Amino acid sequence: MNPPKVVSEAEWVVARKELLKKEKEFTHQRDALSAERRKLPWVKIDKEYVFDGPNDKETLADLFDGRSQLIVYHFMFGPDWEQGCPSCSFLCDHIDGTLAHLEHHDVTLLAISRAPLSKIEAYKKRMGWRFKWVSSFGSDFNFDYHVSFTAEEVAQHKIYYNYEMTEGGEEQPGISVFYKDESDDIFHTYSSYARGGTC
């Protein structure tokens, strides 16, 4: 590491104020981008997805747990893996403390992986987590939301991830967001994927 130059307090304040202008510009740009994100069109979900969870079989609608918004963290944990992804685990170490705040704002947050529920429950216990985590094992869910891929796709270096064809492994991280209206219709509203695409 090359340390920056050392200056007087007055010179530091000048430099800091210049950076502050750029930080405020960035904040305005981020706010504008967030407004565009909220205006994205929605896709109605007509396919039935069933998951294995602590309440036995649960549909996508069940996962909302009485709220109108659902955030799914696609946790990298393949069916044959012995443990969850380290990077996903680091991120999920921070979920439990946020749940009360999200639920207060009509949002349910949980994780979904393709690993069988028995493996998920064992790993969750080992990590000391409380958040809900269900299994999509045997379901198309992870494939439909472009976070799981077939062995053939991986071998051919042709997975569709982060909205482009690229190379990668069988499991990738991501976030998908859904909304359920008063008629119980479900809509896919947003997805975000890691830039690197792997742990």
PDB file of N, CA and C in Angstrom, residues 122-197:
ATOM      1  N   ALA A 122     -29.204 -28.860   8.562  1.00  0.00           N
ATOM      2  CA  ALA A 122     -27.970 -29.171   9.302  1.00  0.00           C
ATOM      3  C   ALA A 122     -26.985 -28.017   9.222  1.00  0.00           C
ATOM      4  N   TYR A 123     -26.845 -27.435   8.017  1.00  0.00           N
ATOM      5  CA  TYR A 123     -25.897 -26.321   7.858  1.00  0.00           C
ATOM      6  C   TYR A 123     -26.399 -25.085   8.591  1.00  0.00           C
ATOM      7  N   LYS A 124     -27.694 -24.838   8.512  1.00  0.00           N
ATOM      8  CA  LYS A 124     -28.290 -23.693   9.202  1.00  0.00           C
ATOM      9  C   LYS A 124     -28.058 -23.799  10.709  1.00  0.00           C
ATOM     10  N   LYS A 125     -28.233 -24.996  11.260  1.00  0.00           N
ATOM     11  CA  LYS A 125     -28.000 -25.215  12.693  1.00  0.00           C
ATOM     12  C   LYS A 125     -26.534 -24.979  13.033  1.00  0.00           C
ATOM     13  N   ARG A 126     -25.651 -25.500  12.194  1.00  0.00           N
ATOM     14  CA  ARG A 126     -24.213 -25.324  12.413  1.00  0.00           C
ATOM     15  C   ARG A 126     -23.833 -23.846  12.454  1.00  0.00           C
ATOM     16  N   MET A 127     -24.468 -23.035  11.590  1.00  0.00           N
ATOM     17  CA  MET A 127     -24.141 -21.615  11.486  1.00  0.00           C
ATOM     18  C   MET A 127     -24.894 -20.755  12.504  1.00  0.00           C
ATOM     19  N   GLY A 128     -25.890 -21.335  13.177  1.00  0.00           N
ATOM     20  CA  GLY A 128     -26.621 -20.589  14.196  1.00  0.00           C
ATOM     21  C   GLY A 128     -27.613 -19.586  13.637  1.00  0.00           C
ATOM     22  N   TRP A 129     -28.121 -19.844  12.444  1.00  0.00           N
ATOM     23  CA  TRP A 129     -29.048 -18.905  11.803  1.00  0.00           C
ATOM     24  C   TRP A 129     -30.493 -19.208  12.175  1.00  0.00           C
ATOM     25  N   ARG A 130     -31.344 -18.161  12.147  1.00  0.00           N
ATOM     26  CA  ARG A 130     -32.765 -18.302  12.447  1.00  0.00           C
ATOM     27  C   ARG A 130     -33.650 -18.049  11.226  1.00  0.00           C
ATOM     28  N   PHE A 131     -33.151 -17.344  10.212  1.00  0.00           N
ATOM     29  CA  PHE A 131     -33.985 -16.977   9.065  1.00  0.00           C
ATOM     30  C   PHE A 131     -34.494 -18.228   8.339  1.00  0.00           C
ATOM     31  N   LYS A 132     -35.589 -18.062   7.620  1.00  0.00           N
ATOM     32  CA  LYS A 132     -36.184 -19.183   6.906  1.00  0.00           C
ATOM     33  C   LYS A 132     -35.354 -19.510   5.670  1.00  0.00           C
ATOM     34  N   TRP A 133     -35.196 -20.822   5.425  1.00  0.00           N
ATOM     35  CA  TRP A 133     -34.399 -21.292   4.296  1.00  0.00           C
ATOM     36  C   TRP A 133     -35.065 -22.558   3.779  1.00  0.00           C
ATOM     37  N   VAL A 134     -35.507 -22.537   2.537  1.00  0.00           N
ATOM     38  CA  VAL A 134     -36.229 -23.678   1.978  1.00  0.00           C
ATOM     39  C   VAL A 134     -35.457 -24.285   0.815  1.00  0.00           C
ATOM     40  N   SER A 135     -35.859 -25.505   0.465  1.00  0.00           N
ATOM     41  CA  SER A 135     -35.199 -26.243  -0.608  1.00  0.00           C
ATOM     42  C   SER A 135     -36.059 -26.257  -1.869  1.00  0.00           C
ATOM     43  N   SER A 136     -35.412 -25.985  -2.991  1.00  0.00           N
ATOM     44  CA  SER A 136     -36.088 -26.082  -4.290  1.00  0.00           C
ATOM     45  C   SER A 136     -35.681 -27.372  -5.006  1.00  0.00           C
ATOM     46  N   PHE A 137     -35.154 -28.325  -4.255  1.00  0.00           N
ATOM     47  CA  PHE A 137     -34.702 -29.592  -4.830  1.00  0.00           C
ATOM     48  C   PHE A 137     -35.846 -30.250  -5.617  1.00  0.00           C
ATOM     49  N   GLY A 138     -35.582 -30.622  -6.862  1.00  0.00           N
ATOM     50  CA  GLY A 138     -36.605 -31.227  -7.701  1.00  0.00           C
ATOM     51  C   GLY A 138     -37.515 -30.236  -8.395  1.00  0.00           C
ATOM     52  N   SER A 139     -37.270 -28.946  -8.180  1.00  0.00           N
ATOM     53  CA  SER A 139     -38.092 -27.890  -8.781  1.00  0.00           C
ATOM     54  C   SER A 139     -37.293 -27.182  -9.874  1.00  0.00           C
ATOM     55  N   ASP A 140     -38.022 -26.519 -10.765  1.00  0.00           N
ATOM     56  CA  ASP A 140     -37.372 -25.719 -11.814  1.00  0.00           C
ATOM     57  C   ASP A 140     -37.004 -24.323 -11.333  1.00  0.00           C
ATOM     58  N   PHE A 141     -37.350 -23.982 -10.106  1.00  0.00           N
ATOM     59  CA  PHE A 141     -37.246 -22.597  -9.652  1.00  0.00           C
ATOM     60  C   PHE A 141     -35.878 -21.981  -9.895  1.00  0.00           C
ATOM     61  N   ASN A 142     -34.817 -22.625  -9.422  1.00  0.00           N
ATOM     62  CA  ASN A 142     -33.476 -22.062  -9.571  1.00  0.00           C
ATOM     63  C   ASN A 142     -33.049 -21.954 -11.031  1.00  0.00           C
ATOM     64  N   PHE A 143     -33.499 -22.897 -11.848  1.00  0.00           N
ATOM     65  CA  PHE A 143     -33.174 -22.854 -13.274  1.00  0.00           C
ATOM     66  C   PHE A 143     -33.943 -21.728 -13.965  1.00  0.00           C
ATOM     67  N   ASP A 144     -35.205 -21.564 -13.595  1.00  0.00           N
ATOM     68  CA  ASP A 144     -36.020 -20.522 -14.212  1.00  0.00           C
ATOM     69  C   ASP A 144     -35.530 -19.122 -13.866  1.00  0.00           C
ATOM     70  N   TYR A 145     -34.903 -18.980 -12.695  1.00  0.00           N
ATOM     71  CA  TYR A 145     -34.393 -17.666 -12.288  1.00  0.00           C
ATOM     72  C   TYR A 145     -32.885 -17.548 -12.474  1.00  0.00           C
ATOM     73  N   HIS A 146     -32.341 -18.453 -13.278  1.00  0.00           N
ATOM     74  CA  HIS A 146     -30.980 -18.362 -13.816  1.00  0.00           C
ATOM     75  C   HIS A 146     -29.894 -18.269 -12.749  1.00  0.00           C
ATOM     76  N   VAL A 147     -30.032 -19.144 -11.726  1.00  0.00           N
ATOM     77  CA  VAL A 147     -28.979 -19.256 -10.723  1.00  0.00           C
ATOM     78  C   VAL A 147     -28.466 -20.687 -10.584  1.00  0.00           C
ATOM     79  N   SER A 148     -29.111 -21.639 -11.271  1.00  0.00           N
ATOM     80  CA  SER A 148     -28.636 -23.024 -11.323  1.00  0.00           C
ATOM     81  C   SER A 148     -28.595 -23.461 -12.780  1.00  0.00           C
ATOM     82  N   PHE A 149     -27.633 -24.347 -13.080  1.00  0.00           N
ATOM     83  CA  PHE A 149     -27.396 -24.707 -14.470  1.00  0.00           C
ATOM     84  C   PHE A 149     -27.095 -26.191 -14.583  1.00  0.00           C
ATOM     85  N   THR A 150     -27.398 -26.744 -15.745  1.00  0.00           N
ATOM     86  CA  THR A 150     -27.163 -28.171 -15.967  1.00  0.00           C
ATOM     87  C   THR A 150     -25.678 -28.434 -16.167  1.00  0.00           C
ATOM     88  N   ALA A 151     -25.296 -29.688 -15.985  1.00  0.00           N
ATOM     89  CA  ALA A 151     -23.905 -30.084 -16.206  1.00  0.00           C
ATOM     90  C   ALA A 151     -23.503 -29.816 -17.655  1.00  0.00           C
ATOM     91  N   GLU A 152     -24.435 -30.006 -18.571  1.00  0.00           N
ATOM     92  CA  GLU A 152     -24.144 -29.764 -19.986  1.00  0.00           C
ATOM     93  C   GLU A 152     -23.864 -28.291 -20.253  1.00  0.00           C
ATOM     94  N   GLU A 153     -24.657 -27.407 -19.657  1.00  0.00           N
ATOM     95  CA  GLU A 153     -24.428 -25.972 -19.837  1.00  0.00           C
ATOM     96  C   GLU A 153     -23.064 -25.568 -19.294  1.00  0.00           C
ATOM     97  N   VAL A 154     -22.731 -26.089 -18.130  1.00  0.00           N
ATOM     98  CA  VAL A 154     -21.437 -25.752 -17.517  1.00  0.00           C
ATOM     99  C   VAL A 154     -20.295 -26.280 -18.381  1.00  0.00           C
ATOM    100  N   ALA A 155     -20.415 -27.515 -18.888  1.00  0.00           N
ATOM    101  CA  ALA A 155     -19.364 -28.130 -19.714  1.00  0.00           C
ATOM    102  C   ALA A 155     -19.164 -27.372 -21.019  1.00  0.00           C
ATOM    103  N   GLN A 156     -20.249 -26.832 -21.560  1.00  0.00           N
ATOM    104  CA  GLN A 156     -20.165 -26.088 -22.822  1.00  0.00           C
ATOM    105  C   GLN A 156     -19.811 -24.622 -22.608  1.00  0.00           C
ATOM    106  N   HIS A 157     -19.601 -24.235 -21.346  1.00  0.00           N
ATOM    107  CA  HIS A 157     -19.274 -22.840 -21.008  1.00  0.00           C
ATOM    108  C   HIS A 157     -20.351 -21.890 -21.535  1.00  0.00           C
ATOM    109  N   LYS A 158     -21.614 -22.306 -21.393  1.00  0.00           N
ATOM    110  CA  LYS A 158     -22.729 -21.506 -21.890  1.00  0.00           C
ATOM    111  C   LYS A 158     -23.837 -21.455 -20.851  1.00  0.00           C
ATOM    112  N   ILE A 159     -23.622 -20.638 -19.811  1.00  0.00           N
ATOM    113  CA  ILE A 159     -24.707 -20.426 -18.857  1.00  0.00           C
ATOM    114  C   ILE A 159     -25.228 -19.000 -19.056  1.00  0.00           C
ATOM    115  N   TYR A 160     -26.544 -18.843 -18.882  1.00  0.00           N
ATOM    116  CA  TYR A 160     -27.145 -17.513 -19.007  1.00  0.00           C
ATOM    117  C   TYR A 160     -27.255 -16.925 -17.615  1.00  0.00           C
ATOM    118  N   TYR A 161     -26.326 -16.034 -17.291  1.00  0.00           N
ATOM    119  CA  TYR A 161     -26.243 -15.481 -15.947  1.00  0.00           C
ATOM    120  C   TYR A 161     -26.003 -13.984 -16.017  1.00  0.00           C
ATOM    121  N   ASN A 162     -26.705 -13.238 -15.181  1.00  0.00           N
ATOM    122  CA  ASN A 162     -26.605 -11.774 -15.168  1.00  0.00           C
ATOM    123  C   ASN A 162     -26.914 -11.197 -16.551  1.00  0.00           C
ATOM    124  N   TYR A 163     -27.895 -11.833 -17.211  1.00  0.00           N
ATOM    125  CA  TYR A 163     -28.469 -11.359 -18.480  1.00  0.00           C
ATOM    126  C   TYR A 163     -27.508 -11.442 -19.654  1.00  0.00           C
ATOM    127  N   GLU A 164     -26.564 -12.376 -19.588  1.00  0.00           N
ATOM    128  CA  GLU A 164     -25.676 -12.611 -20.719  1.00  0.00           C
ATOM    129  C   GLU A 164     -25.138 -14.038 -20.662  1.00  0.00           C
ATOM    130  N   MET A 165     -24.691 -14.528 -21.825  1.00  0.00           N
ATOM    131  CA  MET A 165     -24.063 -15.842 -21.865  1.00  0.00           C
ATOM    132  C   MET A 165     -22.637 -15.713 -21.338  1.00  0.00           C
ATOM    133  N   THR A 166     -22.282 -16.613 -20.448  1.00  0.00           N
ATOM    134  CA  THR A 166     -20.967 -16.532 -19.831  1.00  0.00           C
ATOM    135  C   THR A 166     -20.541 -17.921 -19.365  1.00  0.00           C
ATOM    136  N   GLU A 167     -19.405 -18.006 -18.704  1.00  0.00           N
ATOM    137  CA  GLU A 167     -18.940 -19.253 -18.122  1.00  0.00           C
ATOM    138  C   GLU A 167     -19.216 -19.240 -16.626  1.00  0.00           C
ATOM    139  N   GLY A 168     -19.355 -20.425 -16.055  1.00  0.00           N
ATOM    140  CA  GLY A 168     -19.566 -20.492 -14.620  1.00  0.00           C
ATOM    141  C   GLY A 168     -19.918 -21.890 -14.174  1.00  0.00           C
ATOM    142  N   GLY A 169     -20.048 -22.038 -12.858  1.00  0.00           N
ATOM    143  CA  GLY A 169     -20.372 -23.329 -12.276  1.00  0.00           C
ATOM    144  C   GLY A 169     -21.862 -23.589 -12.228  1.00  0.00           C
ATOM    145  N   GLU A 170     -22.217 -24.709 -11.606  1.00  0.00           N
ATOM    146  CA  GLU A 170     -23.610 -25.149 -11.591  1.00  0.00           C
ATOM    147  C   GLU A 170     -24.514 -24.298 -10.704  1.00  0.00           C
ATOM    148  N   GLU A 171     -23.940 -23.604  -9.731  1.00  0.00           N
ATOM    149  CA  GLU A 171     -24.726 -22.746  -8.843  1.00  0.00           C
ATOM    150  C   GLU A 171     -24.129 -21.344  -8.837  1.00  0.00           C
ATOM    151  N   GLN A 172     -25.010 -20.333  -8.837  1.00  0.00           N
ATOM    152  CA  GLN A 172     -24.577 -18.941  -8.800  1.00  0.00           C
ATOM    153  C   GLN A 172     -25.454 -18.182  -7.805  1.00  0.00           C
ATOM    154  N   PRO A 173     -24.957 -17.092  -7.229  1.00  0.00           N
ATOM    155  CA  PRO A 173     -25.757 -16.333  -6.264  1.00  0.00           C
ATOM    156  C   PRO A 173     -26.654 -15.312  -6.958  1.00  0.00           C
ATOM    157  N   GLY A 174     -27.661 -14.885  -6.254  1.00  0.00           N
ATOM    158  CA  GLY A 174     -28.538 -13.856  -6.794  1.00  0.00           C
ATOM    159  C   GLY A 174     -29.653 -13.510  -5.829  1.00  0.00           C
ATOM    160  N   ILE A 175     -30.423 -12.505  -6.198  1.00  0.00           N
ATOM    161  CA  ILE A 175     -31.585 -12.077  -5.433  1.00  0.00           C
ATOM    162  C   ILE A 175     -32.744 -11.916  -6.401  1.00  0.00           C
ATOM    163  N   SER A 176     -33.908 -12.442  -6.050  1.00  0.00           N
ATOM    164  CA  SER A 176     -35.120 -12.232  -6.833  1.00  0.00           C
ATOM    165  C   SER A 176     -36.197 -11.669  -5.919  1.00  0.00           C
ATOM    166  N   VAL A 177     -36.989 -10.733  -6.468  1.00  0.00           N
ATOM    167  CA  VAL A 177     -38.011 -10.042  -5.680  1.00  0.00           C
ATOM    168  C   VAL A 177     -39.376 -10.278  -6.320  1.00  0.00           C
ATOM    169  N   PHE A 178     -40.372 -10.525  -5.471  1.00  0.00           N
ATOM    170  CA  PHE A 178     -41.725 -10.822  -5.934  1.00  0.00           C
ATOM    171  C   PHE A 178     -42.738  -9.980  -5.163  1.00  0.00           C
ATOM    172  N   TYR A 179     -43.896  -9.767  -5.809  1.00  0.00           N
ATOM    173  CA  TYR A 179     -44.996  -9.034  -5.175  1.00  0.00           C
ATOM    174  C   TYR A 179     -46.273  -9.848  -5.313  1.00  0.00           C
ATOM    175  N   LYS A 180     -47.067  -9.884  -4.261  1.00  0.00           N
ATOM    176  CA  LYS A 180     -48.355 -10.582  -4.293  1.00  0.00           C
ATOM    177  C   LYS A 180     -49.458  -9.573  -4.018  1.00  0.00           C
ATOM    178  N   ASP A 181     -50.414  -9.457  -4.947  1.00  0.00           N
ATOM    179  CA  ASP A 181     -51.476  -8.461  -4.786  1.00  0.00           C
ATOM    180  C   ASP A 181     -52.648  -9.025  -3.981  1.00  0.00           C
ATOM    181  N   GLU A 182     -53.695  -8.226  -3.832  1.00  0.00           N
ATOM    182  CA  GLU A 182     -54.833  -8.622  -3.001  1.00  0.00           C
ATOM    183  C   GLU A 182     -55.604  -9.789  -3.595  1.00  0.00           C
ATOM    184  N   SER A 183     -55.427 -10.045  -4.887  1.00  0.00           N
ATOM    185  CA  SER A 183     -56.072 -11.192  -5.531  1.00  0.00           C
ATOM    186  C   SER A 183     -55.198 -12.441  -5.478  1.00  0.00           C
ATOM    187  N   ASP A 184     -54.078 -12.337  -4.783  1.00  0.00           N
ATOM    188  CA  ASP A 184     -53.099 -13.426  -4.650  1.00  0.00           C
ATOM    189  C   ASP A 184     -52.367 -13.735  -5.947  1.00  0.00           C
ATOM    190  N   ASP A 185     -52.402 -12.808  -6.898  1.00  0.00           N
ATOM    191  CA  ASP A 185     -51.565 -12.946  -8.089  1.00  0.00           C
ATOM    192  C   ASP A 185     -50.142 -12.561  -7.711  1.00  0.00           C
ATOM    193  N   ILE A 186     -49.170 -13.311  -8.233  1.00  0.00           N
ATOM    194  CA  ILE A 186     -47.762 -13.081  -7.901  1.00  0.00           C
ATOM    195  C   ILE A 186     -47.030 -12.560  -9.128  1.00  0.00           C
ATOM    196  N   PHE A 187     -46.153 -11.594  -8.884  1.00  0.00           N
ATOM    197  CA  PHE A 187     -45.393 -10.966  -9.960  1.00  0.00           C
ATOM    198  C   PHE A 187     -43.909 -10.965  -9.617  1.00  0.00           C
ATOM    199  N   HIS A 188     -43.098 -11.251 -10.618  1.00  0.00           N
ATOM    200  CA  HIS A 188     -41.644 -11.102 -10.485  1.00  0.00           C
ATOM    201  C   HIS A 188     -41.323  -9.657 -10.823  1.00  0.00           C
ATOM    202  N   THR A 189     -40.697  -8.948  -9.885  1.00  0.00           N
ATOM    203  CA  THR A 189     -40.471  -7.513 -10.062  1.00  0.00           C
ATOM    204  C   THR A 189     -39.012  -7.127 -10.290  1.00  0.00           C
ATOM    205  N   TYR A 190     -38.076  -7.968  -9.807  1.00  0.00           N
ATOM    206  CA  TYR A 190     -36.665  -7.562  -9.888  1.00  0.00           C
ATOM    207  C   TYR A 190     -35.768  -8.766  -9.612  1.00  0.00           C
ATOM    208  N   SER A 191     -34.591  -8.781 -10.250  1.00  0.00           N
ATOM    209  CA  SER A 191     -33.545  -9.750  -9.923  1.00  0.00           C
ATOM    210  C   SER A 191     -32.194  -9.063 -10.026  1.00  0.00           C
ATOM    211  N   SER A 192     -31.280  -9.486  -9.204  1.00  0.00           N
ATOM    212  CA  SER A 192     -29.917  -8.946  -9.213  1.00  0.00           C
ATOM    213  C   SER A 192     -28.959 -10.095  -9.008  1.00  0.00           C
ATOM    214  N   TYR A 193     -27.826 -10.028  -9.716  1.00  0.00           N
ATOM    215  CA  TYR A 193     -26.850 -11.115  -9.651  1.00  0.00           C
ATOM    216  C   TYR A 193     -25.466 -10.562  -9.354  1.00  0.00           C
ATOM    217  N   ALA A 194     -24.627 -11.402  -8.790  1.00  0.00           N
ATOM    218  CA  ALA A 194     -23.253 -10.998  -8.484  1.00  0.00           C
ATOM    219  C   ALA A 194     -22.493 -10.749  -9.771  1.00  0.00           C
ATOM    220  N   ARG A 195     -21.637  -9.765  -9.758  1.00  0.00           N
ATOM    221  CA  ARG A 195     -20.860  -9.455 -10.963  1.00  0.00           C
ATOM    222  C   ARG A 195     -19.862 -10.555 -11.267  1.00  0.00           C
ATOM    223  N   GLY A 196     -19.245 -11.093 -10.215  1.00  0.00           N
ATOM    224  CA  GLY A 196     -18.265 -12.152 -10.445  1.00  0.00           C
ATOM    225  C   GLY A 196     -18.915 -13.480 -10.798  1.00  0.00           C
ATOM    226  N   GLY A 197     -20.079 -13.722 -10.205  1.00  0.00           N
ATOM    227  CA  GLY A 197     -20.848 -14.897 -10.539  1.00  0.00           C
ATOM    228  C   GLY A 197     -20.396 -16.202  -9.889  1.00  0.00           C
TER     229      GLY A 197
END
